[in-house]
Amino acid sequence: MRMALKLARRGSRRNSSQPLIGAVAVSEERPAGYGYSSADSDKPAALAALEQAGAKAAGSALYTNIEPCLDAGDVEDAVSRLIAMQPSRVIIGGRLHSSDTAESMLSTKVTGRIRSAGIAVDLGLIEDECRELNSVYYKYAETGLPFVTVKFAASLDGQIATATGDSQWISSKPSLRLAHELRRDHDAVMVGIGTVILDDPQLTVRLVDGPSPLRVIVDGRLRIPLTAKVLSAEGPSRTFIATTDRADPERIKQLEELGITVRVLPRAVVARWVQTPPDGDLASETSELLPALVDLSALLKQLGEAGVGSILVEGGAGIITALLAGHKADRLVVAIAPKIIGRGIPAVGDLHIHRLSDAITFSAVKTRKLGNDIIFDGRFDL
Ligand SMILES: NC(=O)c1ccc[n+]([C@@H]2O[C@H](COP(=O)([O-])OP(=O)(O)OC[C@H]3O[C@@H](n4cnc5c(N)ncnc54)[C@H](OP(=O)(O)O)[C@@H]3O)[C@@H](O)[C@H]2O)c1
């Protein structure tokens, strides 16, 4: 299975929510064929491995880090071809916790068909490592929601801009390149309207090769200027604006005429802590409807339904804070620059955390130096 996982890491995918698959056909306890997913080929890893095994495919044990053939153009047809090559066992690494999403139902169907052809199926070998490699796929397949990566560049004292809103550029050039790589590797990139107004970003991939993601702007009142760069038709990138019923219908029409997708979503119901007694315990809580904040749960659900498997959230503080407060982020990437700003715009606002034991923590943390910066990359603990 480790060999299958190693092969999977060599592969490439057509979009972020397609799983990377590595497969090894083992005959008489020896590897006889290898395969891995490729964005340039429709041939799934499992079929490549069995074909390479040739006459030894029949009766072999096929090791694959995830259900076989999910990397095929036509999954049903690929499973039929796998069955026809008659391996005696299929051993699958990462187990999918089934749900009612289309991806989950498809993977259940794949194992069901293989089993009913009389081939033994074993699940769950080095499961955690296998799931980690395809974490975007698992999140999307099991919940129907996109995998959310939050990314920002901050000073040593945690500011993402000066008090006047100046943020370009806190981090060094290599970190900017990393930002473009992250854009390329996600299906969508998302920012709040504050960032559009202050920074006027393009949100396209320019510093590396690869496709630009869908641009998602969270703008509850449609304050976006018609001259904003994210609205320009330039390049292949598309733009989606999430707004609320506080938006001017005339403005919606103007934006739609520019070819922009505008969706009116529910307003966020935000929990407000109303009483903090002297011992610091939170005594009571109430919910109130704030004027024009977009309900981010509804937005993520809608993007998931539209086939967006992963989102890179690039700020600003308002959107980052709302996502963290709602436990909606999966991964955090921060470029920490060796600079001190003092009073500025902190990356994360008030999360109403009163005890250190309630602080947000991370696992699978990786750190490295990039240019003058330190890159933090970790998974939010649940
Ligand atoms: N260093 C970095 O990596 C980085 C990256 C991006 C941005 N920045 C900096 O961040 C600053 C902008 O931060 P920001 O907090 O003003 O901007 P933001 O997060 O980009 O936008 C916040 C605005 O989004 C709207 N919004 C709609 N629904 C929301 C929801 N559910 N939760 C939160 N906001 C929602 C609100 O607009 P309404 O007021 O219209 O309701 C809110 O004021 C700029 O100075 C920019 O330079 C830095």
CSV table of C-alpha atoms and ligand atoms in Angstrom, one decimal:
chain,number,residue,atom,x,y,z
A,1,MET,CA,0.0,0.0,0.0
A,2,ARG,CA,2.9,2.4,0.7
A,3,MET,CA,4.1,1.8,-2.8
A,4,ALA,CA,0.6,2.6,-4.2
A,5,LEU,CA,0.6,5.8,-2.1
A,6,LYS,CA,4.1,6.8,-3.4
A,7,LEU,CA,2.9,6.2,-7.0
A,8,ALA,CA,-0.3,8.3,-6.3
A,9,ARG,CA,1.9,11.2,-5.2
A,10,ARG,CA,3.6,11.2,-8.6
A,11,GLY,CA,0.3,11.6,-10.4
A,12,SER,CA,-1.7,14.7,-11.5
A,13,ARG,CA,-5.4,15.5,-11.6
A,14,ARG,CA,-7.9,17.4,-13.8
A,15,ASN,CA,-9.4,19.3,-10.9
A,16,SER,CA,-8.8,19.7,-7.1
A,17,SER,CA,-11.6,17.3,-6.0
A,18,GLN,CA,-10.5,14.4,-8.3
A,19,PRO,CA,-8.6,11.9,-6.2
A,20,LEU,CA,-4.9,11.0,-6.9
A,21,ILE,CA,-4.7,7.2,-7.2
A,22,GLY,CA,-1.7,4.9,-7.2
A,23,ALA,CA,-2.1,1.2,-7.8
A,24,VAL,CA,0.1,-1.9,-7.6
A,25,ALA,CA,-0.9,-5.3,-9.0
A,26,VAL,CA,0.9,-8.0,-6.9
A,27,SER,CA,1.3,-11.6,-8.2
A,28,GLU,CA,2.9,-14.3,-6.2
A,29,GLU,CA,3.9,-11.7,-3.6
A,30,ARG,CA,5.8,-9.6,-6.2
A,31,PRO,CA,4.8,-6.3,-7.8
A,32,ALA,CA,3.9,-7.1,-11.4
A,33,GLY,CA,2.3,-3.8,-12.5
A,34,TYR,CA,2.1,-0.2,-11.5
A,35,GLY,CA,-0.1,2.8,-12.3
A,36,TYR,CA,-1.0,6.3,-11.2
A,37,SER,CA,-3.5,9.0,-12.2
A,38,SER,CA,-2.6,11.4,-14.9
A,39,ALA,CA,-4.4,14.6,-15.8
A,40,ASP,CA,-3.4,14.0,-19.4
A,41,SER,CA,-4.8,10.5,-19.7
A,42,ASP,CA,-8.1,8.9,-19.2
A,43,LYS,CA,-6.5,5.6,-18.1
A,44,PRO,CA,-7.1,5.0,-14.5
A,45,ALA,CA,-4.2,3.9,-12.2
A,46,ALA,CA,-5.8,0.5,-11.5
A,47,LEU,CA,-6.2,-0.5,-15.2
A,48,ALA,CA,-2.6,0.7,-15.9
A,49,ALA,CA,-1.3,-1.6,-13.2
A,50,LEU,CA,-3.3,-4.6,-14.3
A,51,GLU,CA,-2.4,-4.1,-17.9
A,52,GLN,CA,1.3,-3.9,-17.1
A,53,ALA,CA,0.9,-7.1,-15.1
A,54,GLY,CA,-0.3,-8.8,-18.3
A,55,ALA,CA,-1.0,-12.5,-17.8
A,56,LYS,CA,-0.3,-12.1,-14.1
A,57,ALA,CA,-3.3,-9.8,-13.6
A,58,ALA,CA,-5.7,-12.7,-13.2
A,59,GLY,CA,-5.5,-13.9,-9.6
A,60,SER,CA,-3.4,-10.9,-8.5
A,61,ALA,CA,-3.9,-8.7,-5.5
A,62,LEU,CA,-4.6,-5.1,-6.5
A,63,TYR,CA,-3.5,-2.5,-4.0
A,64,THR,CA,-4.9,1.0,-4.4
A,65,ASN,CA,-4.9,3.9,-2.0
A,66,ILE,CA,-8.6,4.8,-2.7
A,67,GLU,CA,-11.5,3.0,-4.5
A,68,PRO,CA,-10.1,2.1,-8.0
A,69,CYS,CA,-11.3,3.8,-11.2
A,70,LEU,CA,-12.5,7.1,-9.6
A,71,ASP,CA,-9.8,8.7,-11.7
A,72,ALA,CA,-11.4,7.4,-14.9
A,73,GLY,CA,-13.3,9.5,-17.5
A,74,ASP,CA,-16.0,6.8,-17.5
A,75,VAL,CA,-15.9,5.1,-14.1
A,76,GLU,CA,-18.6,2.5,-14.9
A,77,ASP,CA,-16.7,1.3,-18.0
A,78,ALA,CA,-13.4,1.3,-16.2
A,79,VAL,CA,-14.8,-0.9,-13.4
A,80,SER,CA,-16.1,-3.4,-16.0
A,81,ARG,CA,-12.6,-3.6,-17.5
A,82,LEU,CA,-11.1,-4.1,-14.1
A,83,ILE,CA,-13.4,-7.0,-13.3
A,84,ALA,CA,-12.7,-8.5,-16.7
A,85,MET,CA,-9.0,-8.7,-15.8
A,86,GLN,CA,-9.9,-10.9,-12.9
A,87,PRO,CA,-7.8,-9.9,-9.9
A,88,SER,CA,-8.6,-12.1,-6.9
A,89,ARG,CA,-8.5,-9.3,-4.3
A,90,VAL,CA,-8.7,-5.5,-4.2
A,91,ILE,CA,-7.2,-3.9,-1.2
A,92,ILE,CA,-8.2,-0.3,-0.7
A,93,GLY,CA,-6.4,2.2,1.6
A,94,GLY,CA,-8.6,5.2,2.5
A,95,ARG,CA,-12.1,4.3,3.5
A,96,LEU,CA,-14.8,6.8,2.4
A,97,HIS,CA,-17.4,7.5,5.2
A,98,SER,CA,-20.4,7.2,3.0
A,99,SER,CA,-23.0,9.9,2.7
A,100,ASP,CA,-25.6,10.9,0.2
A,101,THR,CA,-23.4,12.9,-2.1
A,102,ALA,CA,-23.0,11.8,-5.7
A,103,GLU,CA,-19.2,11.1,-5.2
A,104,SER,CA,-19.9,9.0,-2.1
A,105,MET,CA,-22.6,7.0,-3.9
A,106,LEU,CA,-20.3,6.4,-6.8
A,107,SER,CA,-17.5,5.0,-4.7
A,108,THR,CA,-19.9,2.7,-2.8
A,109,LYS,CA,-21.2,1.5,-6.2
A,110,VAL,CA,-17.6,0.8,-7.4
A,111,THR,CA,-16.8,-1.5,-4.4
A,112,GLY,CA,-20.3,-3.1,-4.6
A,113,ARG,CA,-19.8,-4.0,-8.3
A,114,ILE,CA,-16.3,-5.5,-7.6
A,115,ARG,CA,-17.6,-7.5,-4.7
A,116,SER,CA,-20.6,-8.8,-6.6
A,117,ALA,CA,-18.2,-10.0,-9.4
A,118,GLY,CA,-16.7,-12.4,-6.7
A,119,ILE,CA,-13.6,-10.3,-6.1
A,120,ALA,CA,-12.7,-9.9,-2.4
A,121,VAL,CA,-12.5,-6.2,-1.3
A,122,ASP,CA,-10.6,-5.2,1.9
A,123,LEU,CA,-10.8,-1.6,3.1
A,124,GLY,CA,-8.8,0.6,5.5
A,125,LEU,CA,-5.1,-0.1,5.2
A,126,ILE,CA,-2.9,2.8,6.4
A,127,GLU,CA,-6.1,4.7,6.2
A,128,ASP,CA,-5.0,8.0,7.7
A,129,GLU,CA,-2.1,8.5,5.3
A,130,CYS,CA,-4.3,7.6,2.4
A,131,ARG,CA,-7.0,10.0,3.5
A,132,GLU,CA,-4.4,12.8,4.0
A,133,LEU,CA,-3.3,12.6,0.4
A,134,ASN,CA,-6.8,13.1,-0.9
A,135,SER,CA,-8.2,15.3,1.8
A,136,VAL,CA,-9.9,17.7,-0.7
A,137,TYR,CA,-11.7,14.7,-2.3
A,138,TYR,CA,-12.8,13.2,1.0
A,139,LYS,CA,-14.2,16.5,2.3
A,140,TYR,CA,-16.1,17.1,-0.9
A,141,ALA,CA,-17.3,13.5,-1.3
A,142,GLU,CA,-18.4,13.1,2.3
A,143,THR,CA,-20.1,16.5,2.9
A,144,GLY,CA,-20.8,18.0,-0.6
A,145,LEU,CA,-18.9,21.1,0.7
A,146,PRO,CA,-15.7,22.5,-0.7
A,147,PHE,CA,-12.4,22.1,1.1
A,148,VAL,CA,-11.6,25.6,2.5
A,149,THR,CA,-8.0,26.8,2.7
A,150,VAL,CA,-7.5,30.2,4.4
A,151,LYS,CA,-4.3,31.9,3.3
A,152,PHE,CA,-2.8,35.3,4.3
A,153,ALA,CA,0.5,37.1,4.7
A,154,ALA,CA,1.1,38.6,8.1
A,155,SER,CA,3.7,40.6,10.0
A,156,LEU,CA,5.4,39.0,13.0
A,157,ASP,CA,2.8,40.7,15.2
A,158,GLY,CA,-0.1,39.2,13.3
A,159,GLN,CA,-1.2,42.2,11.2
A,160,ILE,CA,-2.3,41.7,7.5
A,161,ALA,CA,-2.2,45.5,6.7
A,162,THR,CA,-1.3,48.8,8.3
A,163,ALA,CA,-4.1,50.8,10.0
A,164,THR,CA,-4.6,52.7,6.7
A,165,GLY,CA,-5.2,49.4,4.9
A,166,ASP,CA,-1.8,49.2,3.1
A,167,SER,CA,-0.9,45.5,2.6
A,168,GLN,CA,1.0,45.3,-0.7
A,169,TRP,CA,3.3,43.6,-0.1
A,170,ILE,CA,3.9,42.3,3.4
A,171,SER,CA,5.5,39.1,2.2
A,172,SER,CA,8.4,38.5,-0.1
A,173,LYS,CA,8.3,37.6,-3.8
A,174,PRO,CA,8.6,33.8,-3.4
A,175,SER,CA,5.6,33.9,-1.1
A,176,LEU,CA,3.6,35.7,-3.8
A,177,ARG,CA,4.5,32.9,-6.2
A,178,LEU,CA,3.3,30.4,-3.6
A,179,ALA,CA,0.0,32.3,-3.5
A,180,HIS,CA,-0.4,31.9,-7.3
A,181,GLU,CA,0.4,28.2,-6.9
A,182,LEU,CA,-2.3,27.9,-4.3
A,183,ARG,CA,-4.8,29.7,-6.6
A,184,ARG,CA,-3.9,27.3,-9.4
A,185,ASP,CA,-4.5,24.3,-7.1
A,186,HIS,CA,-8.0,25.4,-5.9
A,187,ASP,CA,-11.2,25.5,-7.9
A,188,ALA,CA,-12.1,28.9,-6.6
A,189,VAL,CA,-10.5,31.9,-4.8
A,190,MET,CA,-12.6,34.0,-2.4
A,191,VAL,CA,-12.3,37.5,-0.9
A,192,GLY,CA,-14.5,39.9,0.9
A,193,ILE,CA,-15.6,43.2,-0.6
A,194,GLY,CA,-13.3,45.1,1.8
A,195,THR,CA,-10.3,43.6,0.1
A,196,VAL,CA,-11.7,44.3,-3.4
A,197,ILE,CA,-12.2,48.0,-2.5
A,198,LEU,CA,-8.9,48.5,-0.8
A,199,ASP,CA,-6.5,46.3,-2.9
A,200,ASP,CA,-8.3,45.9,-6.2
A,201,PRO,CA,-6.8,42.4,-6.8
A,202,GLN,CA,-7.2,40.4,-10.1
A,203,LEU,CA,-7.2,37.0,-8.3
A,204,THR,CA,-5.9,35.3,-11.4
A,205,VAL,CA,-2.9,32.9,-11.8
A,206,ARG,CA,-0.1,34.9,-13.4
A,207,LEU,CA,3.2,34.0,-11.7
A,208,VAL,CA,3.0,30.2,-12.5
A,209,ASP,CA,1.5,28.2,-15.3
A,210,GLY,CA,-2.0,26.9,-14.9
A,211,PRO,CA,-5.7,27.7,-15.0
A,212,SER,CA,-7.2,30.6,-13.0
A,213,PRO,CA,-9.9,29.6,-10.5
A,214,LEU,CA,-13.4,30.9,-10.2
A,215,ARG,CA,-13.3,34.3,-8.4
A,216,VAL,CA,-15.8,34.5,-5.6
A,217,ILE,CA,-16.6,37.9,-4.0
A,218,VAL,CA,-18.6,38.2,-0.8
A,219,ASP,CA,-20.4,41.5,-1.0
A,220,GLY,CA,-23.7,41.6,0.9
A,221,ARG,CA,-24.7,45.1,-0.3
A,222,LEU,CA,-23.0,45.1,-3.7
A,223,ARG,CA,-20.6,47.9,-2.9
A,224,ILE,CA,-18.3,46.6,-5.7
A,225,PRO,CA,-17.1,49.3,-8.1
A,226,LEU,CA,-17.9,48.5,-11.7
A,227,THR,CA,-14.2,49.3,-12.4
A,228,ALA,CA,-12.9,46.6,-10.1
A,229,LYS,CA,-10.3,44.4,-11.7
A,230,VAL,CA,-12.1,41.2,-10.7
A,231,LEU,CA,-15.0,42.2,-13.0
A,232,SER,CA,-12.8,42.6,-16.0
A,233,ALA,CA,-13.5,40.0,-18.7
A,234,GLU,CA,-9.8,39.8,-19.3
A,235,GLY,CA,-8.4,36.2,-19.2
A,236,PRO,CA,-10.3,33.0,-18.7
A,237,SER,CA,-11.3,33.6,-15.1
A,238,ARG,CA,-15.0,33.8,-14.2
A,239,THR,CA,-16.5,35.9,-11.4
A,240,PHE,CA,-19.3,35.0,-8.9
A,241,ILE,CA,-20.6,37.5,-6.4
A,242,ALA,CA,-22.5,36.4,-3.3
A,243,THR,CA,-24.9,39.1,-2.1
A,244,THR,CA,-28.1,39.5,0.0
A,245,ASP,CA,-31.5,41.0,-0.5
A,246,ARG,CA,-30.0,44.3,0.7
A,247,ALA,CA,-28.4,44.6,-2.8
A,248,ASP,CA,-29.9,47.1,-5.2
A,249,PRO,CA,-31.7,45.1,-8.0
A,250,GLU,CA,-30.5,47.6,-10.6
A,251,ARG,CA,-26.9,47.0,-9.6
A,252,ILE,CA,-27.5,43.2,-9.9
A,253,LYS,CA,-28.7,43.8,-13.4
A,254,GLN,CA,-25.7,45.9,-14.3
A,255,LEU,CA,-23.3,43.3,-13.1
A,256,GLU,CA,-25.2,40.5,-14.9
A,257,GLU,CA,-24.9,42.5,-18.1
A,258,LEU,CA,-21.1,42.4,-17.6
A,259,GLY,CA,-21.4,38.6,-17.6
A,260,ILE,CA,-20.9,38.3,-13.8
A,261,THR,CA,-22.9,35.6,-11.9
A,262,VAL,CA,-24.7,37.3,-8.9
A,263,ARG,CA,-26.5,35.1,-6.4
A,264,VAL,CA,-28.7,36.5,-3.6
A,265,LEU,CA,-28.1,34.4,-0.5
A,266,PRO,CA,-29.6,34.5,3.0
A,267,ARG,CA,-28.2,37.0,5.4
A,268,ALA,CA,-26.0,35.6,8.2
A,269,VAL,CA,-27.5,35.1,11.6
A,270,VAL,CA,-24.6,36.1,13.9
A,271,ALA,CA,-24.3,35.1,17.5
A,272,ARG,CA,-23.6,38.1,19.7
A,273,TRP,CA,-22.4,37.6,23.2
A,274,VAL,CA,-24.4,40.1,25.3
A,275,GLN,CA,-23.2,39.7,28.8
A,276,THR,CA,-19.7,38.9,30.1
A,277,PRO,CA,-19.7,38.5,33.9
A,278,PRO,CA,-16.6,39.5,35.9
A,279,ASP,CA,-15.2,35.9,36.0
A,280,GLY,CA,-15.0,36.0,32.2
A,281,ASP,CA,-17.6,33.2,31.7
A,282,LEU,CA,-20.0,33.8,28.9
A,283,ALA,CA,-23.4,34.1,30.5
A,284,SER,CA,-25.8,34.3,27.7
A,285,GLU,CA,-26.0,34.6,24.0
A,286,THR,CA,-28.5,35.9,21.6
A,287,SER,CA,-28.8,35.8,17.8
A,288,GLU,CA,-29.6,38.7,15.7
A,289,LEU,CA,-29.8,39.4,12.1
A,290,LEU,CA,-27.1,41.8,11.1
A,291,PRO,CA,-27.7,44.0,8.1
A,292,ALA,CA,-26.0,42.6,5.1
A,293,LEU,CA,-23.5,39.8,6.0
A,294,VAL,CA,-23.8,36.9,3.6
A,295,ASP,CA,-24.5,33.5,5.2
A,296,LEU,CA,-21.2,31.7,4.5
A,297,SER,CA,-22.7,28.3,5.1
A,298,ALA,CA,-25.3,28.9,2.4
A,299,LEU,CA,-22.5,30.2,0.1
A,300,LEU,CA,-20.3,27.1,0.6
A,301,LYS,CA,-23.2,24.8,0.1
A,302,GLN,CA,-24.1,26.6,-3.2
A,303,LEU,CA,-20.6,26.5,-4.4
A,304,GLY,CA,-20.3,22.8,-3.6
A,305,GLU,CA,-23.5,22.1,-5.5
A,306,ALA,CA,-22.0,24.0,-8.5
A,307,GLY,CA,-19.1,21.5,-8.5
A,308,VAL,CA,-16.5,23.7,-6.6
A,309,GLY,CA,-14.5,21.1,-4.6
A,310,SER,CA,-12.0,23.5,-3.0
A,311,ILE,CA,-11.7,27.2,-2.2
A,312,LEU,CA,-8.7,29.4,-1.4
A,313,VAL,CA,-9.8,32.2,0.9
A,314,GLU,CA,-7.4,35.2,0.5
A,315,GLY,CA,-8.9,37.6,3.0
A,316,GLY,CA,-9.5,40.0,4.4
A,317,ALA,CA,-9.9,40.0,8.1
A,318,GLY,CA,-13.7,40.1,8.1
A,319,ILE,CA,-14.1,37.0,6.0
A,320,ILE,CA,-11.3,35.1,7.7
A,321,THR,CA,-12.8,35.8,11.1
A,322,ALA,CA,-16.3,34.8,10.1
A,323,LEU,CA,-15.0,31.5,8.7
A,324,LEU,CA,-12.9,30.7,11.7
A,325,ALA,CA,-15.7,31.6,14.1
A,326,GLY,CA,-18.0,29.3,12.2
A,327,HIS,CA,-15.4,26.4,12.1
A,328,LYS,CA,-15.7,26.4,8.3
A,329,ALA,CA,-12.0,26.3,7.4
A,330,ASP,CA,-9.9,23.1,6.8
A,331,ARG,CA,-6.4,24.3,6.2
A,332,LEU,CA,-4.4,27.5,7.1
A,333,VAL,CA,-1.4,28.8,5.2
A,334,VAL,CA,0.3,31.9,6.5
A,335,ALA,CA,3.3,33.6,5.1
A,336,ILE,CA,4.9,35.2,8.2
A,337,ALA,CA,7.1,38.2,7.2
A,338,PRO,CA,10.0,39.4,9.4
A,339,LYS,CA,8.3,42.8,9.9
A,340,ILE,CA,6.5,44.5,12.8
A,341,ILE,CA,3.6,46.9,12.0
A,342,GLY,CA,2.2,47.7,15.4
A,343,ARG,CA,-1.4,48.9,15.2
A,344,GLY,CA,-2.9,47.7,12.0
A,345,ILE,CA,-5.5,45.2,10.7
A,346,PRO,CA,-5.2,41.9,12.6
A,347,ALA,CA,-5.6,38.8,10.5
A,348,VAL,CA,-8.2,37.5,12.8
A,349,GLY,CA,-10.7,39.6,14.8
A,350,ASP,CA,-12.6,38.7,18.0
A,351,LEU,CA,-13.5,35.0,18.2
A,352,HIS,CA,-14.9,35.3,21.7
A,353,ILE,CA,-12.3,32.8,23.0
A,354,HIS,CA,-11.9,33.4,26.8
A,355,ARG,CA,-9.8,30.4,27.8
A,356,LEU,CA,-6.6,29.2,26.2
A,357,SER,CA,-8.0,25.7,26.3
A,358,ASP,CA,-10.6,26.9,23.7
A,359,ALA,CA,-8.0,28.3,21.3
A,360,ILE,CA,-8.1,27.0,17.8
A,361,THR,CA,-5.3,24.4,17.3
A,362,PHE,CA,-3.8,22.6,14.3
A,363,SER,CA,-2.4,19.2,13.3
A,364,ALA,CA,-0.2,18.1,10.5
A,365,VAL,CA,1.7,21.3,10.8
A,366,LYS,CA,4.5,22.0,8.4
A,367,THR,CA,6.8,25.0,8.5
A,368,ARG,CA,9.5,26.1,6.1
A,369,LYS,CA,11.5,29.2,5.1
A,370,LEU,CA,10.6,30.8,1.8
A,371,GLY,CA,12.5,33.9,0.8
A,372,ASN,CA,12.5,36.1,3.9
A,373,ASP,CA,9.3,34.6,5.2
A,374,ILE,CA,8.3,31.6,7.2
A,375,ILE,CA,5.4,29.5,5.8
A,376,PHE,CA,3.0,27.9,8.3
A,377,ASP,CA,0.8,25.2,6.8
A,378,GLY,CA,-1.5,23.3,9.0
A,379,ARG,CA,-4.9,21.6,9.3
A,380,PHE,CA,-7.5,23.0,11.7
A,381,ASP,CA,-8.3,20.5,14.5
A,382,LEU,CA,-12.0,19.8,14.6
B,1,LIG,N1,-2.1,40.5,4.0
B,1,LIG,C1,-3.0,39.8,3.4
B,1,LIG,O1,-2.7,38.6,3.1
B,1,LIG,C2,-4.3,40.4,3.0
B,1,LIG,C3,-5.2,39.6,2.2
B,1,LIG,C4,-6.4,40.2,1.9
B,1,LIG,C5,-6.7,41.5,2.5
B,1,LIG,N2,-5.8,42.1,3.3
B,1,LIG,C6,-6.2,43.4,3.8
B,1,LIG,O2,-7.4,43.2,4.6
B,1,LIG,C7,-8.0,44.5,4.6
B,1,LIG,C8,-9.5,44.3,4.3
B,1,LIG,O3,-10.1,43.5,5.4
B,1,LIG,P1,-11.7,43.6,5.6
B,1,LIG,O4,-11.9,42.9,6.9
B,1,LIG,O5,-12.1,45.0,5.5
B,1,LIG,O6,-12.2,42.9,4.3
B,1,LIG,P2,-12.9,41.6,3.8
B,1,LIG,O7,-12.9,40.5,4.7
B,1,LIG,O8,-12.2,41.5,2.5
B,1,LIG,O9,-14.4,42.2,3.6
B,1,LIG,C9,-15.2,42.3,4.7
B,1,LIG,C10,-16.5,42.8,4.2
B,1,LIG,O10,-17.2,41.7,3.5
B,1,LIG,C11,-18.6,41.9,3.7
B,1,LIG,N3,-19.2,40.7,4.2
B,1,LIG,C12,-20.3,40.1,3.6
B,1,LIG,N4,-20.6,39.0,4.3
B,1,LIG,C13,-19.7,38.8,5.2
B,1,LIG,C14,-19.6,37.8,6.3
B,1,LIG,N5,-20.4,36.8,6.4
B,1,LIG,N6,-18.5,38.0,7.1
B,1,LIG,C15,-17.7,39.0,7.0
B,1,LIG,N7,-17.8,40.0,6.1
B,1,LIG,C16,-18.8,39.9,5.2
B,1,LIG,C17,-18.8,43.0,4.7
B,1,LIG,O11,-19.1,44.1,3.9
B,1,LIG,P3,-20.2,45.2,4.3
B,1,LIG,O12,-19.5,46.1,5.2
B,1,LIG,O13,-20.6,45.8,3.0
B,1,LIG,O14,-21.3,44.5,4.9
B,1,LIG,C18,-17.5,43.2,5.3
B,1,LIG,O15,-17.2,44.5,5.8
B,1,LIG,C19,-7.4,45.4,3.6
B,1,LIG,O16,-6.5,46.3,4.2
B,1,LIG,C20,-6.5,44.4,2.8
B,1,LIG,O17,-5.4,45.0,2.3
B,1,LIG,C21,-4.6,41.6,3.6
